[in-house]
Amino acid sequence: MNKSTKIYIAGHRGMVGSAIWRALESKGYTNLLGKSSKELDLKNQNKVNEFFDSEKPDVVIDAAARVGGILANNDYPYQFLMENMQIQNNLIDASLKADVQKFIFLGSSCIYPKFAPQPLKEDCLLTSSLEPTNEWYALAKITGVKACEAIRKQFGKDYISLMPTNLYGSFDNFDLNTSHVLPAMIRKFHEAKNNGNSPVTLWGSGTPMREFLHVEDMAEAVVFALENEFKDNLYNVGTGVDLTIKELAELIQKIVGHQGDIIWDSSKPDGTPRKLMDVSKMTQAGWKAKIGLEEGIQSTYQWFLDNQDSIKEVKI
Ligand SMILES: NC(=O)C1=CN([C@@H]2O[C@H](COP(=O)(O)OP(=O)(O)OC[C@H]3O[C@@H](n4cnc5c(N)ncnc54)[C@H](OP(=O)(O)O)[C@@H]3O)[C@@H](O)[C@H]2O)C=CC1
Ligand SMILES: C[C@H]1O[C@H](OP(=O)(O)OP(=O)(O)OC[C@H]2O[C@@H](n3cnc4c(=O)[nH]c(N)nc43)[C@H](O)[C@@H]2O)[C@@H](O)[C@@H](O)C1=O
């Protein structure tokens, strides 16, 4: 890919989009384009079409979405379904009309069925029913994958979908109602440590298993996908390693240095029991994750400490 290629990163202020921006900049890409949601609401089809008409990007990376943890997904099904479909439909359709040559769509591991065989292979998509806490978000993401696949099939364009596992890192959302588990645990253990090692309440049973990928690894995967032509439309992106939520809690408790009790609140949902990615397609393509979980949590905790006054708290 030419370093002056015009690349539009939708969602460039988010955790993933900003990491992609930094990764591209550090590799010498000079023609990056981004708009905040205030400057361009991607739910507005007319505005999106006007933006594509005037800017004419060569490449589009879609890291814009309504994103949240298990509770936000469960409590706001309409926003997670509709906003995500609106954003991605407008971006994908405008890209096709504007003759964008390469489009990278970011989905999520929750597109796969709740009880699919582990590790999750790309071809288990649509083989059985979804996890109820996030089926709305998953359905939106599945339609995004299928729209890119349809364009690939019908128009022969290089539109691909990457399915990240659970992500974490700097610029994450630390709002305790809407965040994912890893930033929530960092904040809860940190605040409890500073409160005389008071007990920390976590959600569910602690038995579900999750796989975590550092956002800088995710950004590297996107750059890899940008610079290489993939033969297929759908690729999982993860580490291929998971752990229980209880093990994650003990690791974060150790890193933060909290010494109190952990209480498990069984009134909160567990979600899917396990969603470990089969990452062999990406490995065969030539990409693999580099940042270990303990190292990644340590640097994320350090980032949290350095940015406590300005941490992001997403409200819905
Ligand atoms: N975080 C995770 O664990 C995972 C994330 N993903 C996927 O990665 C992608 C990025 O997620 P992440 O970075 O974590 O999310 P963030 O919430 O950090 O960022 C999302 C970005 O989307 C933008 N956005 C949202 N709505 C609109 C809108 N209506 N118009 C314009 N822009 C909008 C926001 O822009 P602004 O800041 O300007 O408001 C924001 O910068 C998403 O597709 C998500 O589904 C997949 C798996 C796991
Ligand atoms: C990325 C992914 O993210 C979501 O799926 P999820 O993995 O279930 O989400 P999560 O990170 O919020 O929780 C993981 C596990 O952790 C437990 N848990 C314990 N204590 C806290 C806690 O304090 N906060 C949160 N959020 N979870 C907690 C929680 O009960 C669950 O068992 C989907 O939105 C989905 O759409 C999606 O794509």
Tab-separated table of C-alpha atoms and ligand atoms in Angstrom:
chain	number	residue	atom	x	y	z
A	1	MET	CA	0.000	0.000	0.000
A	2	ASN	CA	1.302	3.422	-0.998
A	3	LYS	CA	2.069	5.602	2.063
A	4	SER	CA	0.091	8.504	0.590
A	5	THR	CA	-3.065	6.420	0.057
A	6	LYS	CA	-6.029	8.320	1.512
A	7	ILE	CA	-7.270	6.231	4.432
A	8	TYR	CA	-10.458	7.157	6.293
A	9	ILE	CA	-10.610	5.686	9.815
A	10	ALA	CA	-14.226	5.842	10.971
A	11	GLY	CA	-14.231	6.021	14.797
A	12	HIS	CA	-10.663	7.380	14.949
A	13	ARG	CA	-11.164	8.799	18.469
A	14	GLY	CA	-12.220	5.449	19.968
A	15	MET	CA	-9.994	2.881	21.658
A	16	VAL	CA	-9.450	0.834	18.483
A	17	GLY	CA	-9.632	3.632	15.903
A	18	SER	CA	-7.074	5.765	17.754
A	19	ALA	CA	-4.697	2.777	18.044
A	20	ILE	CA	-5.054	2.155	14.285
A	21	TRP	CA	-4.335	5.839	13.611
A	22	ARG	CA	-1.160	5.709	15.764
A	23	ALA	CA	-0.024	2.449	14.116
A	24	LEU	CA	-0.505	3.849	10.599
A	25	GLU	CA	1.222	7.131	11.482
A	26	SER	CA	4.197	5.276	12.958
A	27	LYS	CA	4.511	3.282	9.728
A	28	GLY	CA	4.710	6.477	7.678
A	29	TYR	CA	1.161	6.747	6.306
A	30	THR	CA	0.641	10.460	5.660
A	31	ASN	CA	-2.903	10.823	4.352
A	32	LEU	CA	-5.173	9.805	7.239
A	33	LEU	CA	-8.707	11.103	7.567
A	34	GLY	CA	-10.944	11.134	10.679
A	35	LYS	CA	-14.135	12.848	11.854
A	36	SER	CA	-15.652	12.818	15.327
A	37	SER	CA	-19.320	11.847	15.754
A	38	LYS	CA	-20.066	15.523	16.422
A	39	GLU	CA	-18.501	16.550	13.102
A	40	LEU	CA	-20.095	13.683	11.135
A	41	ASP	CA	-22.897	11.544	12.556
A	42	LEU	CA	-22.463	8.275	10.680
A	43	LYS	CA	-26.130	7.436	11.320
A	44	ASN	CA	-27.027	10.180	8.846
A	45	GLN	CA	-26.926	8.663	5.353
A	46	ASN	CA	-27.048	11.988	3.454
A	47	LYS	CA	-24.162	13.442	5.461
A	48	VAL	CA	-22.099	10.283	4.972
A	49	ASN	CA	-22.681	10.349	1.200
A	50	GLU	CA	-21.735	14.049	1.042
A	51	PHE	CA	-18.560	13.349	3.014
A	52	PHE	CA	-17.538	10.535	0.634
A	53	ASP	CA	-18.329	12.716	-2.418
A	54	SER	CA	-16.064	15.488	-1.177
A	55	GLU	CA	-13.228	13.456	0.392
A	56	LYS	CA	-13.073	10.427	-1.945
A	57	PRO	CA	-11.033	8.116	0.324
A	58	ASP	CA	-9.151	5.210	-1.286
A	59	VAL	CA	-9.469	2.956	1.767
A	60	VAL	CA	-11.986	2.817	4.632
A	61	ILE	CA	-11.459	1.226	8.051
A	62	ASP	CA	-14.698	0.932	10.019
A	63	ALA	CA	-13.907	1.188	13.742
A	64	ALA	CA	-17.032	3.252	14.501
A	65	ALA	CA	-19.787	1.548	16.441
A	66	ARG	CA	-22.034	1.612	19.484
A	67	VAL	CA	-19.848	-0.469	21.834
A	68	GLY	CA	-20.318	-1.668	25.410
A	69	GLY	CA	-20.037	-4.470	27.916
A	70	ILE	CA	-22.506	-7.185	28.803
A	71	LEU	CA	-24.905	-4.992	30.787
A	72	ALA	CA	-25.085	-2.155	28.239
A	73	ASN	CA	-25.719	-4.688	25.464
A	74	ASN	CA	-28.464	-6.316	27.512
A	75	ASP	CA	-30.124	-3.053	28.622
A	76	TYR	CA	-30.049	-1.124	25.307
A	77	PRO	CA	-30.864	-3.723	22.628
A	78	TYR	CA	-32.395	-1.186	20.214
A	79	GLN	CA	-29.356	1.138	20.164
A	80	PHE	CA	-26.941	-1.761	19.787
A	81	LEU	CA	-28.932	-3.208	16.884
A	82	MET	CA	-30.059	-0.064	15.067
A	83	GLU	CA	-27.134	2.353	15.539
A	84	ASN	CA	-24.647	-0.285	14.477
A	85	MET	CA	-26.656	-1.205	11.381
A	86	GLN	CA	-27.089	2.467	10.456
A	87	ILE	CA	-23.396	3.325	10.896
A	88	GLN	CA	-22.050	0.311	9.007
A	89	ASN	CA	-24.709	0.357	6.261
A	90	ASN	CA	-24.021	4.022	5.525
A	91	LEU	CA	-20.259	3.459	5.467
A	92	ILE	CA	-20.358	0.297	3.361
A	93	ASP	CA	-22.871	1.602	0.829
A	94	ALA	CA	-21.125	4.995	0.473
A	95	SER	CA	-17.811	3.169	-0.016
A	96	LEU	CA	-19.235	1.008	-2.777
A	97	LYS	CA	-20.769	4.031	-4.526
A	98	ALA	CA	-17.535	6.049	-4.178
A	99	ASP	CA	-15.514	3.145	-5.612
A	100	VAL	CA	-13.468	2.638	-2.422
A	101	GLN	CA	-11.084	-0.183	-3.284
A	102	LYS	CA	-10.459	-1.617	0.184
A	103	PHE	CA	-12.810	-1.710	3.163
A	104	ILE	CA	-12.017	-3.288	6.542
A	105	PHE	CA	-15.035	-3.996	8.726
A	106	LEU	CA	-14.545	-4.721	12.425
A	107	GLY	CA	-17.065	-7.134	13.925
A	108	SER	CA	-16.820	-9.071	17.176
A	109	SER	CA	-16.427	-12.654	18.398
A	110	CYS	CA	-20.024	-12.516	19.679
A	111	ILE	CA	-21.271	-13.059	16.100
A	112	TYR	CA	-20.683	-16.783	16.625
A	113	PRO	CA	-23.347	-19.064	18.163
A	114	LYS	CA	-23.466	-19.319	21.959
A	115	PHE	CA	-22.717	-23.040	22.024
A	116	ALA	CA	-20.503	-23.358	18.943
A	117	PRO	CA	-17.591	-25.819	19.231
A	118	GLN	CA	-14.462	-24.232	20.737
A	119	PRO	CA	-12.196	-22.791	19.517
A	120	LEU	CA	-14.559	-20.812	17.274
A	121	LYS	CA	-13.843	-21.245	13.597
A	122	GLU	CA	-15.008	-18.679	11.051
A	123	ASP	CA	-17.225	-21.284	9.367
A	124	CYS	CA	-19.404	-21.805	12.478
A	125	LEU	CA	-21.129	-18.470	11.687
A	126	LEU	CA	-24.938	-18.874	11.493
A	127	THR	CA	-24.928	-22.537	12.534
A	128	SER	CA	-27.090	-22.050	15.674
A	129	SER	CA	-28.563	-19.425	18.012
A	130	LEU	CA	-26.767	-16.458	19.590
A	131	GLU	CA	-26.058	-15.463	23.217
A	132	PRO	CA	-29.172	-13.498	24.353
A	133	THR	CA	-27.300	-10.698	26.213
A	134	ASN	CA	-25.705	-9.491	22.971
A	135	GLU	CA	-27.720	-10.962	20.106
A	136	TRP	CA	-28.792	-7.457	18.992
A	137	TYR	CA	-25.222	-6.249	18.570
A	138	ALA	CA	-24.234	-9.615	17.089
A	139	LEU	CA	-27.037	-9.479	14.505
A	140	ALA	CA	-25.936	-6.009	13.406
A	141	LYS	CA	-22.337	-7.202	13.096
A	142	ILE	CA	-23.408	-10.300	11.130
A	143	THR	CA	-25.186	-8.095	8.583
A	144	GLY	CA	-21.991	-6.036	8.256
A	145	VAL	CA	-19.942	-9.174	7.570
A	146	LYS	CA	-22.509	-10.317	5.008
A	147	ALA	CA	-22.666	-6.900	3.281
A	148	CYS	CA	-18.881	-6.955	2.784
A	149	GLU	CA	-19.036	-10.582	1.626
A	150	ALA	CA	-21.784	-9.695	-0.876
A	151	ILE	CA	-19.708	-6.830	-2.306
A	152	ARG	CA	-16.703	-9.120	-2.575
A	153	LYS	CA	-18.765	-11.771	-4.352
A	154	GLN	CA	-20.755	-9.483	-6.643
A	155	PHE	CA	-18.271	-6.694	-7.398
A	156	GLY	CA	-14.917	-8.402	-6.783
A	157	LYS	CA	-13.706	-5.668	-4.414
A	158	ASP	CA	-11.341	-6.217	-1.503
A	159	TYR	CA	-13.870	-5.757	1.322
A	160	ILE	CA	-13.013	-7.873	4.358
A	161	SER	CA	-14.175	-8.426	7.933
A	162	LEU	CA	-11.952	-8.917	10.961
A	163	MET	CA	-13.569	-10.442	14.085
A	164	PRO	CA	-11.721	-9.246	17.187
A	165	THR	CA	-12.000	-11.071	20.476
A	166	ASN	CA	-12.496	-8.950	23.669
A	167	LEU	CA	-10.111	-5.970	23.428
A	168	TYR	CA	-8.483	-3.746	26.059
A	169	GLY	CA	-5.797	-1.074	26.384
A	170	SER	CA	-5.312	2.675	26.539
A	171	PHE	CA	-8.337	4.910	25.788
A	172	ASP	CA	-10.743	2.151	26.910
A	173	ASN	CA	-14.141	2.992	28.437
A	174	PHE	CA	-13.902	2.925	32.272
A	175	ASP	CA	-17.576	3.670	33.020
A	176	LEU	CA	-18.674	0.954	35.458
A	177	ASN	CA	-22.135	0.572	33.901
A	178	THR	CA	-21.214	0.467	30.219
A	179	SER	CA	-17.622	-0.865	30.134
A	180	HIS	CA	-16.238	-4.301	29.408
A	181	VAL	CA	-14.926	-6.464	32.223
A	182	LEU	CA	-11.202	-5.692	32.033
A	183	PRO	CA	-11.332	-1.883	32.419
A	184	ALA	CA	-14.112	-2.304	35.024
A	185	MET	CA	-11.863	-4.577	37.104
A	186	ILE	CA	-8.885	-2.193	36.865
A	187	ARG	CA	-11.024	0.668	38.140
A	188	LYS	CA	-12.845	-1.348	40.823
A	189	PHE	CA	-9.648	-2.864	42.300
A	190	HIS	CA	-7.818	0.482	42.153
A	191	GLU	CA	-10.605	2.410	43.887
A	192	ALA	CA	-11.058	-0.332	46.518
A	193	LYS	CA	-7.285	-0.374	47.216
A	194	ASN	CA	-7.422	3.397	47.839
A	195	ASN	CA	-10.463	2.854	50.048
A	196	GLY	CA	-8.624	0.767	52.666
A	197	ASN	CA	-8.779	-2.463	50.616
A	198	SER	CA	-12.577	-2.587	50.766
A	199	PRO	CA	-14.288	-5.580	49.081
A	200	VAL	CA	-14.753	-5.544	45.298
A	201	THR	CA	-18.061	-6.655	43.793
A	202	LEU	CA	-17.820	-8.362	40.411
A	203	TRP	CA	-20.600	-9.637	38.186
A	204	GLY	CA	-21.905	-13.149	37.570
A	205	SER	CA	-20.258	-16.343	38.784
A	206	GLY	CA	-16.674	-15.806	37.594
A	207	THR	CA	-16.786	-19.124	35.696
A	208	PRO	CA	-17.197	-17.840	32.084
A	209	MET	CA	-14.045	-17.891	29.995
A	210	ARG	CA	-12.820	-14.994	27.866
A	211	GLU	CA	-9.908	-14.266	25.545
A	212	PHE	CA	-8.294	-10.791	25.643
A	213	LEU	CA	-6.263	-9.033	22.953
A	214	HIS	CA	-4.346	-5.789	23.507
A	215	VAL	CA	-5.612	-2.979	21.271
A	216	GLU	CA	-2.108	-2.316	19.883
A	217	ASP	CA	-2.004	-5.909	18.636
A	218	MET	CA	-5.452	-5.355	17.114
A	219	ALA	CA	-4.198	-2.230	15.336
A	220	GLU	CA	-1.238	-4.220	13.964
A	221	ALA	CA	-3.682	-6.825	12.645
A	222	VAL	CA	-5.639	-4.105	10.845
A	223	VAL	CA	-2.453	-2.687	9.287
A	224	PHE	CA	-1.481	-6.221	8.246
A	225	ALA	CA	-4.894	-6.675	6.609
A	226	LEU	CA	-4.481	-3.333	4.888
A	227	GLU	CA	-1.103	-4.205	3.442
A	228	ASN	CA	-1.974	-7.737	2.336
A	229	GLU	CA	-4.696	-9.044	0.071
A	230	PHE	CA	-6.656	-11.770	1.869
A	231	LYS	CA	-8.174	-14.629	-0.102
A	232	ASP	CA	-11.299	-14.840	2.109
A	233	ASN	CA	-13.841	-12.418	3.553
A	234	LEU	CA	-13.754	-13.283	7.291
A	235	TYR	CA	-10.810	-13.614	9.716
A	236	ASN	CA	-10.759	-14.052	13.512
A	237	VAL	CA	-8.297	-11.870	15.421
A	238	GLY	CA	-7.226	-12.956	18.893
A	239	THR	CA	-4.506	-14.629	20.916
A	240	GLY	CA	-5.977	-18.148	20.881
A	241	VAL	CA	-5.643	-18.269	24.702
A	242	ASP	CA	-8.384	-17.701	27.298
A	243	LEU	CA	-8.906	-17.762	31.069
A	244	THR	CA	-11.818	-17.678	33.503
A	245	ILE	CA	-13.195	-14.344	34.714
A	246	LYS	CA	-12.163	-15.409	38.227
A	247	GLU	CA	-8.560	-15.944	37.044
A	248	LEU	CA	-8.656	-12.546	35.331
A	249	ALA	CA	-9.881	-10.948	38.581
A	250	GLU	CA	-7.022	-12.531	40.560
A	251	LEU	CA	-4.463	-11.343	37.993
A	252	ILE	CA	-5.751	-7.753	37.987
A	253	GLN	CA	-6.048	-7.767	41.803
A	254	LYS	CA	-2.365	-8.775	41.990
A	255	ILE	CA	-1.222	-6.160	39.433
A	256	VAL	CA	-3.188	-3.365	41.126
A	257	GLY	CA	-2.129	-4.504	44.621
A	258	HIS	CA	-5.600	-4.779	46.169
A	259	GLN	CA	-5.738	-7.036	49.231
A	260	GLY	CA	-9.442	-7.252	50.115
A	261	ASP	CA	-12.252	-9.707	49.351
A	262	ILE	CA	-14.006	-10.340	46.040
A	263	ILE	CA	-17.812	-10.694	46.079
A	264	TRP	CA	-19.593	-12.258	43.076
A	265	ASP	CA	-22.988	-10.659	42.335
A	266	SER	CA	-25.111	-13.464	40.884
A	267	SER	CA	-27.913	-11.049	39.924
A	268	LYS	CA	-25.719	-9.918	37.004
A	269	PRO	CA	-25.469	-12.029	33.823
A	270	ASP	CA	-22.598	-14.375	32.976
A	271	GLY	CA	-23.155	-14.147	29.236
A	272	THR	CA	-21.710	-16.719	26.932
A	273	PRO	CA	-19.815	-19.495	28.785
A	274	ARG	CA	-16.816	-19.416	26.446
A	275	LYS	CA	-15.789	-17.742	23.174
A	276	LEU	CA	-12.226	-18.718	22.408
A	277	MET	CA	-11.176	-17.818	18.873
A	278	ASP	CA	-9.581	-20.214	16.429
A	279	VAL	CA	-6.919	-17.862	15.051
A	280	SER	CA	-5.309	-20.288	12.612
A	281	LYS	CA	-6.500	-18.430	9.489
A	282	MET	CA	-4.737	-15.219	10.595
A	283	THR	CA	-1.666	-17.202	11.674
A	284	GLN	CA	-1.483	-18.860	8.259
A	285	ALA	CA	-1.912	-15.460	6.600
A	286	GLY	CA	1.201	-14.352	8.537
A	287	TRP	CA	-0.052	-12.371	11.573
A	288	LYS	CA	-0.020	-13.208	15.280
A	289	ALA	CA	-0.475	-11.358	18.583
A	290	LYS	CA	2.651	-10.258	20.485
A	291	ILE	CA	1.544	-8.645	23.767
A	292	GLY	CA	1.050	-11.057	26.698
A	293	LEU	CA	-1.953	-10.563	28.993
A	294	GLU	CA	-0.027	-9.725	32.182
A	295	GLU	CA	2.217	-7.241	30.349
A	296	GLY	CA	-0.819	-5.727	28.613
A	297	ILE	CA	-2.757	-5.291	31.866
A	298	GLN	CA	0.287	-3.718	33.554
A	299	SER	CA	0.650	-1.111	30.802
A	300	THR	CA	-3.106	-0.465	30.745
A	301	TYR	CA	-3.127	0.046	34.532
A	302	GLN	CA	-0.213	2.448	34.174
A	303	TRP	CA	-2.130	4.306	31.446
A	304	PHE	CA	-5.178	4.455	33.755
A	305	LEU	CA	-3.018	5.909	36.572
A	306	ASP	CA	-1.499	8.508	34.228
A	307	ASN	CA	-4.880	9.551	32.781
A	308	GLN	CA	-7.254	9.319	35.726
A	309	ASP	CA	-8.464	12.883	35.309
A	310	SER	CA	-9.498	12.335	31.705
A	311	ILE	CA	-10.607	8.690	31.500
A	312	LYS	CA	-13.459	8.017	29.108
A	313	GLU	CA	-16.883	7.165	30.559
A	314	VAL	CA	-19.373	6.258	27.817
A	315	LYS	CA	-23.040	6.957	28.691
A	316	ILE	CA	-25.950	5.649	26.629
B	1	LIG	N1	-13.793	-2.946	22.730
B	1	LIG	C1	-13.862	-4.246	22.489
B	1	LIG	O1	-13.645	-5.100	23.387
B	1	LIG	C2	-14.221	-4.737	21.123
B	1	LIG	C3	-14.495	-3.877	20.065
B	1	LIG	N2	-14.830	-4.387	18.838
B	1	LIG	C4	-15.140	-3.507	17.710
B	1	LIG	O2	-14.096	-2.579	17.471
B	1	LIG	C5	-14.626	-1.342	16.977
B	1	LIG	C6	-14.140	-0.191	17.835
B	1	LIG	O3	-14.507	-0.376	19.196
B	1	LIG	P1	-13.915	0.526	20.374
B	1	LIG	O4	-12.798	1.330	19.856
B	1	LIG	O5	-13.730	-0.358	21.531
B	1	LIG	O6	-15.147	1.479	20.696
B	1	LIG	P2	-15.144	2.981	21.245
B	1	LIG	O7	-16.456	3.169	21.903
B	1	LIG	O8	-13.913	3.266	22.009
B	1	LIG	O9	-15.093	3.847	19.903
B	1	LIG	C7	-16.144	3.842	19.000
B	1	LIG	C8	-16.022	5.047	18.107
B	1	LIG	O10	-17.153	5.051	17.233
B	1	LIG	C9	-17.524	6.381	17.008
B	1	LIG	N3	-18.966	6.471	16.784
B	1	LIG	C10	-19.960	5.883	17.490
B	1	LIG	N4	-21.165	6.269	17.009
B	1	LIG	C11	-20.914	7.142	15.995
B	1	LIG	C12	-21.724	7.896	15.120
B	1	LIG	N5	-23.062	7.827	15.188
B	1	LIG	N6	-21.119	8.690	14.210
B	1	LIG	C13	-19.779	8.770	14.147
B	1	LIG	N7	-18.949	8.066	14.923
B	1	LIG	C14	-19.512	7.269	15.855
B	1	LIG	C15	-17.170	7.171	18.260
B	1	LIG	O11	-16.830	8.474	17.849
B	1	LIG	P3	-16.694	9.754	18.842
B	1	LIG	O12	-15.626	9.379	19.829
B	1	LIG	O13	-16.282	10.871	17.952
B	1	LIG	O14	-18.034	9.936	19.477
B	1	LIG	C16	-16.004	6.379	18.830
B	1	LIG	O15	-14.788	7.025	18.603
B	1	LIG	C17	-16.148	-1.517	16.979
B	1	LIG	O16	-16.579	-1.910	15.705
B	1	LIG	C18	-16.368	-2.649	17.953
B	1	LIG	O17	-17.557	-3.322	17.672
B	1	LIG	C19	-14.894	-5.745	18.627
B	1	LIG	C20	-14.632	-6.619	19.616
B	1	LIG	C21	-14.279	-6.202	20.953
B	2	LIG	C1	-16.501	-7.744	23.480
B	2	LIG	C2	-17.810	-8.345	23.875
B	2	LIG	O1	-18.267	-7.759	25.072
B	2	LIG	C3	-19.527	-8.187	25.574
B	2	LIG	O2	-19.549	-9.516	25.930
B	2	LIG	P1	-18.882	-10.057	27.228
B	2	LIG	O3	-17.573	-10.644	26.895
B	2	LIG	O4	-19.834	-10.955	27.923
B	2	LIG	O5	-18.732	-8.694	28.065
B	2	LIG	P2	-18.036	-8.138	29.339
B	2	LIG	O6	-16.624	-7.823	29.086
B	2	LIG	O7	-18.894	-7.014	29.795
B	2	LIG	O8	-18.157	-9.298	30.451
B	2	LIG	C4	-17.402	-10.459	30.440
B	2	LIG	C5	-17.681	-11.299	31.663
B	2	LIG	O9	-17.149	-10.610	32.813
B	2	LIG	C6	-18.125	-10.602	33.848
B	2	LIG	N1	-17.876	-9.466	34.762
B	2	LIG	C7	-17.500	-9.582	36.059
B	2	LIG	N2	-17.424	-8.375	36.627
B	2	LIG	C8	-17.717	-7.464	35.651
B	2	LIG	C9	-17.775	-6.039	35.657
B	2	LIG	O10	-17.541	-5.379	36.666
B	2	LIG	N3	-18.091	-5.449	34.469
B	2	LIG	C10	-18.343	-6.173	33.340
B	2	LIG	N4	-18.625	-5.507	32.187
B	2	LIG	N5	-18.312	-7.530	33.322
B	2	LIG	C11	-18.001	-8.169	34.474
B	2	LIG	C12	-19.442	-10.571	33.098
B	2	LIG	O11	-20.533	-10.959	33.923
B	2	LIG	C13	-19.151	-11.554	31.961
B	2	LIG	O12	-19.296	-12.877	32.434
B	2	LIG	C14	-20.617	-8.055	24.612
B	2	LIG	O13	-21.092	-6.804	24.714
B	2	LIG	C15	-20.263	-8.463	23.217
B	2	LIG	O14	-21.100	-7.814	22.371
B	2	LIG	C16	-18.838	-8.275	22.821
B	2	LIG	O15	-18.513	-8.175	21.660
